[in-house]
Short mmCIF file of C-alpha atoms and ligand atoms in Angstrom, two decimals:
data_model
loop_
_atom_site.label_atom_id
_atom_site.label_comp_id
_atom_site.label_asym_id
_atom_site.label_seq_id
_atom_site.Cartn_x
_atom_site.Cartn_y
_atom_site.Cartn_z
CA MET A 15 85.54 388.71 163.05
CA ALA A 16 87.96 386.68 165.11
CA ILE A 17 87.95 382.90 165.38
CA LEU A 18 86.28 382.13 168.69
CA ILE A 19 88.11 379.82 171.09
CA LYS A 20 85.91 377.45 173.10
CA THR A 21 86.70 376.49 176.69
CA ASP A 22 86.89 372.83 177.68
CA ALA A 23 83.44 373.18 179.26
CA GLU A 24 82.06 374.56 176.01
CA ILE A 25 83.63 371.74 174.03
CA GLN A 26 81.94 369.30 176.41
CA LYS A 27 78.61 370.91 175.54
CA MET A 28 79.42 370.76 171.85
CA ARG A 29 80.20 367.10 172.33
CA ARG A 30 76.69 366.49 173.62
CA SER A 31 75.28 368.40 170.67
CA GLY A 32 77.36 366.27 168.32
CA GLU A 33 76.24 363.06 170.03
CA ALA A 34 72.59 364.02 169.61
CA LEU A 35 73.20 364.78 165.95
CA ARG A 36 74.88 361.41 165.48
CA GLU A 37 71.77 359.77 166.93
CA VAL A 38 69.60 361.65 164.45
CA HIS A 39 71.75 360.44 161.57
CA GLU A 40 71.56 356.88 162.89
CA ALA A 41 67.77 357.09 163.08
CA VAL A 42 67.59 358.21 159.45
CA ARG A 43 70.10 355.79 157.98
CA PRO A 44 67.90 352.63 157.92
CA LEU A 45 65.33 354.56 155.86
CA VAL A 46 67.79 355.21 153.06
CA VAL A 47 66.34 352.49 150.82
CA ALA A 48 64.71 352.36 147.41
CA GLY A 49 61.06 353.36 147.70
CA ALA A 50 61.50 355.79 150.59
CA SER A 51 60.84 359.46 149.92
CA THR A 52 63.13 362.18 151.14
CA MET A 53 60.18 363.39 153.24
CA ASP A 54 60.22 360.02 155.03
CA LEU A 55 63.81 360.79 156.05
CA GLU A 56 62.82 364.30 157.13
CA ASN A 57 60.01 362.96 159.29
CA ALA A 58 62.26 360.40 160.97
CA ALA A 59 64.87 363.06 161.70
CA ALA A 60 62.32 365.50 163.09
CA ALA A 61 60.83 362.81 165.35
CA LYS A 62 64.26 361.80 166.67
CA MET A 63 65.18 365.41 167.34
CA GLU A 64 62.01 365.93 169.28
CA ALA A 65 62.70 362.81 171.36
CA LEU A 66 66.22 364.06 172.08
CA LYS A 67 65.06 367.62 172.76
CA ALA A 68 67.49 368.77 170.12
CA GLU A 69 66.44 371.85 168.18
CA SER A 70 66.91 372.10 164.43
CA ALA A 71 69.73 374.33 163.28
CA PHE A 72 68.34 374.39 159.74
CA LYS A 73 64.56 374.83 159.95
CA GLY A 74 63.82 378.53 159.70
CA TYR A 75 67.42 379.40 158.85
CA HIS A 76 66.96 382.12 156.22
CA GLY A 77 63.52 380.55 155.79
CA TYR A 78 64.77 377.01 155.07
CA PRO A 79 61.70 374.75 155.45
CA ALA A 80 63.11 371.46 156.85
CA VAL A 81 65.41 369.90 159.46
CA LEU A 82 67.36 368.00 156.78
CA CYS A 83 68.92 368.84 153.48
CA THR A 84 68.47 365.80 151.23
CA SER A 85 70.49 366.17 148.03
CA VAL A 86 70.11 363.37 145.49
CA ASN A 87 72.54 362.52 142.64
CA SER A 88 73.46 365.78 140.85
CA GLU A 89 72.12 367.85 143.74
CA VAL A 90 75.13 369.21 145.60
CA VAL A 91 73.61 370.71 148.75
CA HIS A 92 70.37 372.15 150.18
CA GLY A 93 67.97 369.72 148.51
CA ILE A 94 64.58 370.16 150.19
CA PRO A 95 62.83 366.99 151.41
CA SER A 96 59.77 366.11 149.35
CA ALA A 97 57.14 363.38 149.47
CA THR A 98 57.41 363.03 145.69
CA ARG A 99 61.18 362.53 145.63
CA VAL A 100 61.38 358.76 145.94
CA LEU A 101 64.78 357.06 146.18
CA GLN A 102 65.72 354.51 143.56
CA ASP A 103 68.33 351.79 143.44
CA GLY A 104 71.65 353.31 142.40
CA ASP A 105 70.91 356.83 143.65
CA ILE A 106 73.27 358.62 145.98
CA ILE A 107 71.87 360.93 148.64
CA SER A 108 73.56 363.43 150.89
CA ILE A 109 71.83 363.90 154.21
CA ASP A 110 72.90 367.08 155.98
CA CYS A 111 71.59 367.92 159.45
CA GLY A 112 72.35 370.41 162.18
CA VAL A 113 71.11 370.62 165.75
CA ILE A 114 71.30 372.94 168.73
CA VAL A 115 71.67 371.41 172.20
CA ASP A 116 72.21 373.58 175.27
CA GLY A 117 72.99 376.56 173.05
CA PHE A 118 75.61 374.83 170.92
CA TYR A 119 75.39 373.88 167.27
CA SER A 120 76.69 370.81 165.51
CA ASP A 121 76.58 370.11 161.80
CA CYS A 122 77.14 366.80 160.00
CA ALA A 123 76.51 365.39 156.53
CA VAL A 124 76.86 361.91 155.06
CA THR A 125 76.33 360.72 151.50
CA TYR A 126 74.91 357.23 151.10
CA ALA A 127 74.41 354.97 148.13
CA VAL A 128 70.93 353.50 147.73
CA GLY A 129 71.30 349.82 146.81
CA SER A 130 74.04 349.26 144.24
CA PRO A 131 75.80 352.40 143.04
CA SER A 132 77.67 352.75 139.75
CA PRO A 133 81.47 352.43 139.97
CA THR A 134 81.74 356.21 139.48
CA ALA A 135 79.30 356.88 142.30
CA ARG A 136 81.12 354.45 144.61
CA LYS A 137 84.46 356.04 143.88
CA LEU A 138 83.07 359.56 144.36
CA LEU A 139 81.72 358.63 147.79
CA ASP A 140 84.91 356.84 148.83
CA VAL A 141 87.24 359.60 147.71
CA THR A 142 85.14 362.40 149.21
CA GLN A 143 84.87 360.59 152.54
CA ALA A 144 88.58 359.80 152.54
CA SER A 145 89.34 363.46 151.83
CA LEU A 146 87.28 364.47 154.86
CA GLU A 147 89.13 361.97 157.06
CA ALA A 148 92.51 363.18 155.81
CA ALA A 149 91.43 366.80 156.26
CA ILE A 150 90.39 366.09 159.85
CA GLN A 151 93.94 364.86 160.55
CA GLN A 152 95.16 368.35 159.59
CA ALA A 153 93.04 369.97 162.31
CA VAL A 154 95.89 370.16 164.81
CA PRO A 155 97.39 372.97 166.91
CA GLY A 156 100.15 374.75 165.05
CA GLY A 157 98.81 373.83 161.63
CA ARG A 158 97.31 376.30 159.20
CA LEU A 159 93.69 376.49 158.15
CA PHE A 160 94.40 375.99 154.47
CA ASP A 161 96.31 372.78 155.19
CA ILE A 162 92.80 371.36 155.69
CA SER A 163 91.59 372.94 152.45
CA ALA A 164 94.57 371.80 150.39
CA THR A 165 94.23 368.23 151.64
CA VAL A 166 90.69 367.97 150.31
CA GLN A 167 91.56 369.67 147.04
CA GLU A 168 94.64 367.55 146.34
CA MET A 169 92.93 364.23 147.08
CA CYS A 170 89.80 364.95 145.07
CA GLU A 171 91.39 366.67 142.09
CA ALA A 172 93.92 363.81 141.84
CA GLU A 173 90.94 361.58 140.98
CA GLY A 174 89.64 364.07 138.41
CA PHE A 175 86.79 365.31 140.59
CA GLY A 176 85.61 368.93 140.82
CA VAL A 177 85.88 370.81 144.11
CA VAL A 178 82.87 373.08 144.65
CA ARG A 179 83.96 376.68 145.21
CA GLU A 180 80.70 378.43 146.11
CA PHE A 181 80.13 376.66 149.43
CA VAL A 182 82.65 376.25 152.22
CA GLY A 183 83.09 374.83 155.69
CA HIS A 184 83.00 377.12 158.70
CA GLY A 185 83.66 377.75 162.34
CA ILE A 186 80.78 376.60 164.55
CA GLY A 187 79.72 377.09 168.17
CA ARG A 188 76.93 379.26 169.56
CA SER A 189 76.12 380.00 165.91
CA MET A 190 76.01 377.58 162.98
CA HIS A 191 78.35 379.75 160.97
CA GLU A 192 81.25 381.40 162.74
CA ASP A 193 84.56 382.56 161.38
CA PRO A 194 86.62 381.30 159.71
CA GLN A 195 85.29 380.27 156.33
CA LEU A 196 86.94 377.01 155.35
CA PRO A 197 87.21 376.48 151.59
CA ASN A 198 87.83 373.00 150.19
CA PHE A 199 90.66 374.42 148.09
CA GLY A 200 93.70 376.44 149.09
CA VAL A 201 97.42 376.65 149.54
CA ARG A 202 99.10 374.49 152.16
CA GLY A 203 100.99 376.49 154.78
CA ARG A 204 98.67 379.48 154.50
CA GLY A 205 95.69 380.74 156.45
CA PRO A 206 95.13 381.36 160.15
CA ARG A 207 97.20 379.36 162.63
CA LEU A 208 95.12 376.56 164.19
CA LYS A 209 94.75 376.63 167.98
CA PRO A 210 93.22 374.44 170.68
CA GLY A 211 89.60 375.43 171.27
CA MET A 212 88.78 376.19 167.66
CA VAL A 213 85.84 374.17 166.34
CA LEU A 214 85.38 373.71 162.60
CA ALA A 215 82.72 372.19 160.38
CA ILE A 216 84.83 370.54 157.69
CA GLU A 217 82.69 369.68 154.68
CA PRO A 218 84.02 368.68 151.27
CA MET A 219 81.43 369.09 148.50
CA ILE A 220 82.82 367.24 145.49
CA ASN A 221 81.47 366.73 141.98
CA ALA A 222 82.23 363.74 139.79
CA GLY A 223 82.58 366.24 136.91
CA ALA A 224 83.28 369.95 136.74
CA PRO A 225 83.21 372.10 139.89
CA GLU A 226 80.53 374.55 138.73
CA VAL A 227 77.12 374.57 140.38
CA LYS A 228 73.86 376.45 140.02
CA VAL A 229 70.97 377.18 142.34
CA LEU A 230 67.49 376.15 141.18
CA PRO A 231 64.57 378.63 141.17
CA ASP A 232 63.42 377.34 144.59
CA GLY A 233 66.34 379.39 145.91
CA TRP A 234 67.90 376.43 147.75
CA THR A 235 68.52 373.29 145.71
CA THR A 236 72.04 373.50 144.30
CA ILE A 237 72.97 371.18 141.43
CA THR A 238 76.04 370.53 139.31
CA GLN A 239 75.99 372.54 136.10
CA ASP A 240 77.10 369.55 134.04
CA GLY A 241 74.63 367.13 135.64
CA SER A 242 77.39 365.02 137.21
CA LEU A 243 76.95 363.34 140.59
CA SER A 244 77.96 365.20 143.74
CA ALA A 245 78.94 364.03 147.23
CA HIS A 246 79.08 365.82 150.57
CA PHE A 247 80.53 364.65 153.88
CA GLU A 248 80.78 366.85 156.96
CA HIS A 249 81.95 366.56 160.55
CA THR A 250 82.11 369.08 163.37
CA VAL A 251 85.67 368.88 164.68
CA ALA A 252 87.29 370.44 167.75
CA ILE A 253 91.00 371.19 167.71
CA THR A 254 92.43 370.05 171.04
CA ARG A 255 95.93 369.90 172.49
CA ASP A 256 95.79 366.17 171.77
CA GLY A 257 94.72 366.66 168.15
CA PRO A 258 91.42 366.59 166.31
CA LEU A 259 88.31 365.54 168.23
CA VAL A 260 85.41 364.65 165.93
CA LEU A 261 82.27 365.70 167.80
CA THR A 262 79.80 364.16 165.35
CA ARG A 263 81.25 360.64 165.11
N1 MF3 B 290 75.08 372.39 156.62
C1 MF3 B 290 74.85 373.64 155.96
C2 MF3 B 290 75.98 374.57 156.23
O1 MF3 B 290 77.01 374.18 156.64
C3 MF3 B 290 73.60 374.31 156.38
C4 MF3 B 290 72.46 374.01 155.54
S1 MF3 B 290 71.61 375.42 155.08
C5 MF3 B 290 70.13 375.31 155.85
O2 MF3 B 290 75.86 375.74 156.00
F1 MF3 B 290 69.40 376.27 155.40
F2 MF3 B 290 69.63 374.17 155.65
F3 MF3 B 290 70.30 375.48 157.12
CO1 CO B 291 78.13 373.10 157.55
#
């Protein structure tokens, strides 16, 4: 399938979707403390979405049961919120959320430290977030898709971290997942030419150890095979004539 180009009016709508999603993340953030359960975060997100009249992009997606993915420590992505999963000092937690507003999707993930993280955890979060920011700067007209991929890979592998292969970023718009797929690894100078009106969910998923992951028997929760920590940051980014426009900031 082709990469869909959004009009300026459509990007405006996606901007509103992204703003709502940002508000959901901001409502959840204060609850990321030791003693809170991941279900507490889920409930706060669901309440905020209802107040904003933003629909969940995740709940019901292939049967996924929640509005958030809450992935703690060695969980990479798609951790399911649970009242018995209680955060502890030193944990890291990725909170991934997607909404639909006026027919347009946005998708955004942040990984937080609970209390005082280990030096390894802190570095993993900092490097992964920095790789997302550098990748966003590659989302410019005339560039190539895998410039984005290579930027993440180079920055994270330079620190000895493992780049997850099984999950990738994606185009986004009237669907959560549009073409193209956007791996977090690749060869600079290759891939489709980037054009104004493309909108991408850029989402490095980076392990402190080896890149391999496995899916638990619940069919969703994905963890690192070696038990190492994993971080995930994601923004929905429009490519405009003036450069990258982060819709979920
Ligand atoms: N943010 C994820 C993605 O980019 C979606 C989570 S899967 C879901 O694909 F089931 F929770 F929706
Ligand atoms: Co995504």
